mmCIF file of C-alpha atoms in Angstrom:
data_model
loop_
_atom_site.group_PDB
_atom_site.id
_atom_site.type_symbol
_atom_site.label_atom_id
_atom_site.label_comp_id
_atom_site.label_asym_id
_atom_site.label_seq_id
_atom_site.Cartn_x
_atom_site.Cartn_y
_atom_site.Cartn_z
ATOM 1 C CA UNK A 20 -44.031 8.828 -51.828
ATOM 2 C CA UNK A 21 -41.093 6.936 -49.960
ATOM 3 C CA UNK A 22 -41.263 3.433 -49.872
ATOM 4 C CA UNK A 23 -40.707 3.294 -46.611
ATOM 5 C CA UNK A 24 -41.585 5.934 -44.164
ATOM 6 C CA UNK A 25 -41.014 6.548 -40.465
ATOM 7 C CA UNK A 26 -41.747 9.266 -37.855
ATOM 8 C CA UNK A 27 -38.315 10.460 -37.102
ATOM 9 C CA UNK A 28 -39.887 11.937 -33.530
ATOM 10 C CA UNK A 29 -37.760 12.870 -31.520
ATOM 11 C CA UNK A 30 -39.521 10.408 -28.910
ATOM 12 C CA UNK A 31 -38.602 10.956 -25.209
ATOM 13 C CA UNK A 32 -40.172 8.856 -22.569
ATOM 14 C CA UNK A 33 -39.667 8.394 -18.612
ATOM 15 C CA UNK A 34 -37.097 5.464 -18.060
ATOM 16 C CA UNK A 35 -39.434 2.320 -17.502
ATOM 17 C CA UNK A 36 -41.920 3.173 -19.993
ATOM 18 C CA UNK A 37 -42.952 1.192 -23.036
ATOM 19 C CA UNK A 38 -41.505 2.760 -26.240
ATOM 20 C CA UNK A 39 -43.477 1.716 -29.919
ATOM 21 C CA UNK A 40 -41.455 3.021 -32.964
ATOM 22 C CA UNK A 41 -43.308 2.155 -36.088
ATOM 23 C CA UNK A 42 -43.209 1.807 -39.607
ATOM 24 C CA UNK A 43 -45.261 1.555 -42.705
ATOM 25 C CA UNK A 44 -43.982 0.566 -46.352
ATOM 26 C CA UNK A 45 -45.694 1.015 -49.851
ATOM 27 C CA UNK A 46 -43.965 -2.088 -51.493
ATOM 28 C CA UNK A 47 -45.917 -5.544 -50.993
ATOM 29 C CA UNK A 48 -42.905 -7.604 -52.179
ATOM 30 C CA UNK A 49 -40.589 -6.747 -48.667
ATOM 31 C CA UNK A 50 -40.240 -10.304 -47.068
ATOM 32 C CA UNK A 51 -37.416 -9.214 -44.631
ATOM 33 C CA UNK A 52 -37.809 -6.586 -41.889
ATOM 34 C CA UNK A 53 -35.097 -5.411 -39.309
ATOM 35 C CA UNK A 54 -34.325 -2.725 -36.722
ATOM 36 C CA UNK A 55 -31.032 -0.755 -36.569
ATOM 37 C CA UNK A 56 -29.986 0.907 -33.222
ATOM 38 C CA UNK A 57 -27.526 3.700 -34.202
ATOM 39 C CA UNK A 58 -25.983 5.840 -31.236
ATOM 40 C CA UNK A 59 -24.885 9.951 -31.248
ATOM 41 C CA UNK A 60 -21.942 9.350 -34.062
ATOM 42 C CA UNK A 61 -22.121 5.845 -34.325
ATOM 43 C CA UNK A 62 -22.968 3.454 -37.317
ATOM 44 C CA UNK A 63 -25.812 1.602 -37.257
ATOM 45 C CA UNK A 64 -25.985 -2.154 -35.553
ATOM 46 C CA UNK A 65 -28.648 -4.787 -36.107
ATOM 47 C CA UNK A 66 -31.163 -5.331 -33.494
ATOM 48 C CA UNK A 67 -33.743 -7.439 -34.964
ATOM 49 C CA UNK A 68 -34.518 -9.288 -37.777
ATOM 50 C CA UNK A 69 -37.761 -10.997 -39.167
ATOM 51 C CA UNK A 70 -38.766 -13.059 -41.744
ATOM 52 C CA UNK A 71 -42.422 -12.120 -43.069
ATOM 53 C CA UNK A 72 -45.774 -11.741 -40.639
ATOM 54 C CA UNK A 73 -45.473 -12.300 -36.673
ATOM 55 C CA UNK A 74 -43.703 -11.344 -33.542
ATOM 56 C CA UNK A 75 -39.587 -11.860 -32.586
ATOM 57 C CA UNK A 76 -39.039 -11.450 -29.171
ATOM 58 C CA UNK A 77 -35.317 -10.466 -27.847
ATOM 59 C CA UNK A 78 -35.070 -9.677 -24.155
ATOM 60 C CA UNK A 79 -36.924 -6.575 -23.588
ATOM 61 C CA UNK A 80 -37.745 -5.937 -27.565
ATOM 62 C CA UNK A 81 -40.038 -7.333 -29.650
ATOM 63 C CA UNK A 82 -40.346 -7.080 -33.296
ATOM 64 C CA UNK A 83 -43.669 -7.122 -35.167
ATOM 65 C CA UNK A 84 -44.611 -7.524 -38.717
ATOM 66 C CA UNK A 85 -48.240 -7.127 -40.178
ATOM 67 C CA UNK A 86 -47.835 -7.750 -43.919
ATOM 68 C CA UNK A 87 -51.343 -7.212 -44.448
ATOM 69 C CA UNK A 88 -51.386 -3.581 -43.146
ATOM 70 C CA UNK A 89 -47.841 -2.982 -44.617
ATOM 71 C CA UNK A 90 -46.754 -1.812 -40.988
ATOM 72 C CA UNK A 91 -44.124 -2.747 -38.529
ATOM 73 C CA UNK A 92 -43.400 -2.039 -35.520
ATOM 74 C CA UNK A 93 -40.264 -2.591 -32.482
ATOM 75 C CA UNK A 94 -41.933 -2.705 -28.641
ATOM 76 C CA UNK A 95 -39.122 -1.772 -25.981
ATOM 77 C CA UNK A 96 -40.468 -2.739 -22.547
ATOM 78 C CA UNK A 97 -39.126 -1.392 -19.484
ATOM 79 C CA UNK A 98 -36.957 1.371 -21.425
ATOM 80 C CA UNK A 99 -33.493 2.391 -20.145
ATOM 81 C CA UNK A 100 -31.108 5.849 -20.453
ATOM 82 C CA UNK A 101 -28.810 3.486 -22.801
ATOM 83 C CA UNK A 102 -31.590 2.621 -25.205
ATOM 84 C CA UNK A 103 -31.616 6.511 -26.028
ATOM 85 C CA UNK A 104 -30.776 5.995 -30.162
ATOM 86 C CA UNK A 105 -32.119 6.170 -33.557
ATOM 87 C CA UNK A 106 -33.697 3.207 -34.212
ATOM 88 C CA UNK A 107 -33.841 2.730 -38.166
ATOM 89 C CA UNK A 108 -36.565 0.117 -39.852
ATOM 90 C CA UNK A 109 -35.378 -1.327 -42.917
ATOM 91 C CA UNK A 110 -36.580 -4.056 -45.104
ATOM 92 C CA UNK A 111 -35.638 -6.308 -48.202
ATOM 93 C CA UNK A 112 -37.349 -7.922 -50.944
ATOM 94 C CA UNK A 113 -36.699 -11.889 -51.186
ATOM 95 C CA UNK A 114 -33.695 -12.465 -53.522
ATOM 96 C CA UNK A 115 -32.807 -8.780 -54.228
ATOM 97 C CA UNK A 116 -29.133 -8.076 -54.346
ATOM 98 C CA UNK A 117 -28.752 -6.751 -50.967
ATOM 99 C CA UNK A 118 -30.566 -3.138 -51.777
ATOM 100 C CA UNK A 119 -31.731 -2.650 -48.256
ATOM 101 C CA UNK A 120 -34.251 0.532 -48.203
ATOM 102 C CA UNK A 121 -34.390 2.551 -44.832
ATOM 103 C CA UNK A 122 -36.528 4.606 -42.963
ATOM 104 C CA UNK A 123 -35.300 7.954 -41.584
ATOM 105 C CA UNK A 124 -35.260 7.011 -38.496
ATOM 106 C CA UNK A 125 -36.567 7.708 -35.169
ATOM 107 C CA UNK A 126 -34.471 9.731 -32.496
ATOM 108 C CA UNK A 127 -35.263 7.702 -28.854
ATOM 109 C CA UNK A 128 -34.312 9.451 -25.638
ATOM 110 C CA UNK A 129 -35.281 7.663 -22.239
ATOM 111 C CA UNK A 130 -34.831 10.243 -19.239
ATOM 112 C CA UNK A 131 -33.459 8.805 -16.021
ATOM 113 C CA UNK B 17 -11.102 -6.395 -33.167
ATOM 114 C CA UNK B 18 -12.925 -7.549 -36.572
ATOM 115 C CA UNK B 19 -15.318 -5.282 -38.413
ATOM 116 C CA UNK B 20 -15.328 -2.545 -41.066
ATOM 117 C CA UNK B 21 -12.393 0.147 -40.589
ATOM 118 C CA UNK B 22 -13.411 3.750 -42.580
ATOM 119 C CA UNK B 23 -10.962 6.429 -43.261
ATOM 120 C CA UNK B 24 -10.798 9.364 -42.668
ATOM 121 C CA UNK B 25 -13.320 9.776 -39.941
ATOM 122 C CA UNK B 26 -13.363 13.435 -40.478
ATOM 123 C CA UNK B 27 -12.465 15.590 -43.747
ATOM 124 C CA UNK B 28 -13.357 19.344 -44.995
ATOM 125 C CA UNK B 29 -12.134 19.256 -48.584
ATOM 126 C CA UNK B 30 -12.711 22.290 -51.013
ATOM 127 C CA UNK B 31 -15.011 21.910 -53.524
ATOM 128 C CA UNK B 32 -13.979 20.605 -56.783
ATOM 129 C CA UNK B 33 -10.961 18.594 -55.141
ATOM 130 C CA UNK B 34 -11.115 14.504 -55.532
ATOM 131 C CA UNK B 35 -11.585 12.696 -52.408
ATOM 132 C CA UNK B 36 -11.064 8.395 -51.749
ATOM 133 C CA UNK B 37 -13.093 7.378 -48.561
ATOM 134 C CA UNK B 38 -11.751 4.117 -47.763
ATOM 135 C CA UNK B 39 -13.188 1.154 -46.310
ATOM 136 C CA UNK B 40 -11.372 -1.859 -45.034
ATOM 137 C CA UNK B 41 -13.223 -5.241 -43.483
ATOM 138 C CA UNK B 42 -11.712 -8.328 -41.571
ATOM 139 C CA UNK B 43 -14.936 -10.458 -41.951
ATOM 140 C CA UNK B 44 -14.648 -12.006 -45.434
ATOM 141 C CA UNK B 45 -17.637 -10.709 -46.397
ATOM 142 C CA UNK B 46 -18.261 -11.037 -49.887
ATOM 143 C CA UNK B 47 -20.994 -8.019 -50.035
ATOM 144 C CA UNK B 48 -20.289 -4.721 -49.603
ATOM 145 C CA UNK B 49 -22.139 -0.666 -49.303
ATOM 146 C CA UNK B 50 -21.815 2.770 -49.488
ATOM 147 C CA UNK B 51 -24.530 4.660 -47.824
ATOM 148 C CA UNK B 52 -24.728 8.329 -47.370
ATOM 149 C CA UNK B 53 -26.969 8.964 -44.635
ATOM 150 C CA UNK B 54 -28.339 12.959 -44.299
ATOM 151 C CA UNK B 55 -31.183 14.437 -41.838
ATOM 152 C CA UNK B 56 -34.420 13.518 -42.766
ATOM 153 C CA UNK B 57 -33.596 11.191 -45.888
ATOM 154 C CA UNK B 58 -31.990 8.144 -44.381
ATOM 155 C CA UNK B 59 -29.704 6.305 -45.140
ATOM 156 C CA UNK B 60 -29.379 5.883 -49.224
ATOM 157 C CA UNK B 61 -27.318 3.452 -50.945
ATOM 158 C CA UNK B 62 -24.913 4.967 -52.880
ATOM 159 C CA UNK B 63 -23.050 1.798 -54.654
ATOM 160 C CA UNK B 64 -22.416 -1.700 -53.959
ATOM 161 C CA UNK B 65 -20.418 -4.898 -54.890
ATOM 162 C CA UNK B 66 -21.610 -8.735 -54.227
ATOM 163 C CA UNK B 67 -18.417 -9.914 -54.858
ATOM 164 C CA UNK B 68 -14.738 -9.377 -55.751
ATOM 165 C CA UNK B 69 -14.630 -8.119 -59.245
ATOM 166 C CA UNK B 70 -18.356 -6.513 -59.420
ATOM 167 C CA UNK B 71 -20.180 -2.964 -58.393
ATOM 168 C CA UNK B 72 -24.094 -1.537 -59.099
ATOM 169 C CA UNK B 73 -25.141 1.635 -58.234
ATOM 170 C CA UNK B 74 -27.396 2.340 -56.076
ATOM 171 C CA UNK B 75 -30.144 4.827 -55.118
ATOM 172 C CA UNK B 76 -27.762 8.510 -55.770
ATOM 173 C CA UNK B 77 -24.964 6.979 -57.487
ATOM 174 C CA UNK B 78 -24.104 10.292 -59.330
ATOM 175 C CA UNK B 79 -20.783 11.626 -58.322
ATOM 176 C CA UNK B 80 -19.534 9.084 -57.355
ATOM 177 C CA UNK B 81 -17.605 6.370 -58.138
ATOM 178 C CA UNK B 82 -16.388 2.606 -56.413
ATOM 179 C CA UNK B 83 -13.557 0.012 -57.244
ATOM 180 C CA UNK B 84 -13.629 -3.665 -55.360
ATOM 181 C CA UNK B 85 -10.228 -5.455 -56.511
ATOM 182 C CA UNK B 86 -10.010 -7.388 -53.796
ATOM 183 C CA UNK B 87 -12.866 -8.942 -51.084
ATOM 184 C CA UNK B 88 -11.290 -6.632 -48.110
ATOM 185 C CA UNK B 89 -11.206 -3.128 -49.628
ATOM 186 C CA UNK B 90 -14.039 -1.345 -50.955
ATOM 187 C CA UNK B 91 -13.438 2.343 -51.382
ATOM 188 C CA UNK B 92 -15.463 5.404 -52.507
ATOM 189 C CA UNK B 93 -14.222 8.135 -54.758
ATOM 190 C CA UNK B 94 -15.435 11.589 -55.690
ATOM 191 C CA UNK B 95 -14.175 12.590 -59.043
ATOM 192 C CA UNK B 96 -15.013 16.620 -58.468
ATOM 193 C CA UNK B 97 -16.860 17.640 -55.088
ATOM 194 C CA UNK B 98 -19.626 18.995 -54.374
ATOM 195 C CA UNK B 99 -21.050 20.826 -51.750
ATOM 196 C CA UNK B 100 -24.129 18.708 -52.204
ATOM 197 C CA UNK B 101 -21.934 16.031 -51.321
ATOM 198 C CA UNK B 102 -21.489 17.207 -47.573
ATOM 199 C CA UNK B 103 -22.906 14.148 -45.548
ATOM 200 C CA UNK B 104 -21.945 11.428 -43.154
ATOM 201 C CA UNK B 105 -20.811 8.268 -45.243
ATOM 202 C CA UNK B 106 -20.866 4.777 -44.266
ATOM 203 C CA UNK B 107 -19.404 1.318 -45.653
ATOM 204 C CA UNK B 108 -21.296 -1.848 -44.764
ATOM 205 C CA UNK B 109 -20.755 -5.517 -45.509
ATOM 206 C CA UNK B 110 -23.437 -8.590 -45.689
ATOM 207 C CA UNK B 111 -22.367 -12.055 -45.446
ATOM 208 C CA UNK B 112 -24.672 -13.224 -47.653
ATOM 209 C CA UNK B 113 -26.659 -11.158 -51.011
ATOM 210 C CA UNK B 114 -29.926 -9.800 -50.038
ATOM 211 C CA UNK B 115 -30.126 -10.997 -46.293
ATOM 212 C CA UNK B 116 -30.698 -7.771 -45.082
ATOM 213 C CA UNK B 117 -28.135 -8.577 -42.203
ATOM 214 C CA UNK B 118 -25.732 -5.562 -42.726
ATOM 215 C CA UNK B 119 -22.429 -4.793 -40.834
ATOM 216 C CA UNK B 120 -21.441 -0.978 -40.589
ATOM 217 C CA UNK B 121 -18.120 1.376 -40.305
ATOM 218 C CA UNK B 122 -18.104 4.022 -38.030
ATOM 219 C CA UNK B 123 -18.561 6.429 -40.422
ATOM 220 C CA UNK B 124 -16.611 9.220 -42.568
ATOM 221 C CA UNK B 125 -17.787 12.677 -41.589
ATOM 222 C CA UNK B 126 -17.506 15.051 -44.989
ATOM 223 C CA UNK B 127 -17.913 18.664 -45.477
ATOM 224 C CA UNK B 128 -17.855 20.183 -48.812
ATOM 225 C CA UNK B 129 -16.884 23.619 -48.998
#
């Protein structure tokens, strides 16, 4: 079992629509959680970032953590043709030397 | 413009040949990655260095093989290819040592023939 795992979709949705892209992780010890957008030959960029359990909001995206359920989750409200990506989770255990561990990914595409 | 700089973005190389990806950053980052990233596994860490001087391996480190002499240059060698190899590589450097907060190259596109 992968200690993270992701739906890698693809995921198309009408533009305006409210996009969930979710993730859930086997490992208790993962204190840090963040979303990578990575466009059609591009490398990946931070979007988000939390620290343990909660919500981050950012403009239209909001980043949720539920350490209890081991799942987390990115909300895009009022989707757009330029948030068509693959949106990677990723997460980090306190103190570890910087081995990030990634989901596969999930392929976004928001249809004008 | 600051950031990571990969070369080459684009290489078929013959199996069994030695190949240096190299990766360049502006940032003075003192962390930095190799990930391989392939359809439907993600992106794995290959190897990594915290600092000037050091490297670990990483998730599929076989194969491969990293040098960090200096904080700019990181780059990524294959000893003997193989056409297991064939992926999409990418460098990345952290600021800080287990942030999370990771800065990525545009990539090196390999095929392995």
């Amino acid at each position: 079992q992968k200690e993270v795992e992701q739906d890698p979709g693809p995921l198309s949705v009408p533009e305006g629509a409210i996009v969930s892209l979710n993730c859930t992780y086997s490992n208790s010890a993962f204190q840090y959680f963040m979303w990578y957008r990575q466009y059609s030959r591009k490398g990946p960029e931070l979007l988000m970032y939390t620290y343990s359990s909660g919500n981050k909001e950012d403009g239209r995206f909001t980043a949720q953590v539920d350490k209890s359920s081991k799942y987390i989750s990115l909300f895009i409200r009022d989707s757009q043709p330029s948030d068509s990506a693959t949106y990677l989770c990723a997460m980090i255990r306190s103190g570890n030397t910087g081995k990030l561990i990634f989901g596969q990914g999930t392929t976004l595409q928001v249809k004008p | 413009i600051a950031g990571i700089t990969q070369a080459p973005t684009s290489q078929i190389l013959a199996a069994g040949r030695r190949m240096t990806l190299r990766c360049t950053q502006d940032m003075r980052h003192n962390a930095m990655y190799w990930y391989r990233q392939d359809l439907g596994l993600g992106l794995r860490l290959i190897h990594y260095s915290n600092t000037a001087g050091t490297t670990g391996k990483g998730e599929v480190p076989d194969g491969y093989s990293v040098s960090r002499a200096n904080t700019d240059d990181f780059p990524l060698t294959l000893a003997s290819a193989v056409p297991s190899q064939t992926s999409v590589y990418f460098c990345a450097s952290s600021p800080g040592v287990g942030t999370g907060e990771l800065f990525f190259g545009e990539g090196s596109r390999l095929t392995v023939l």
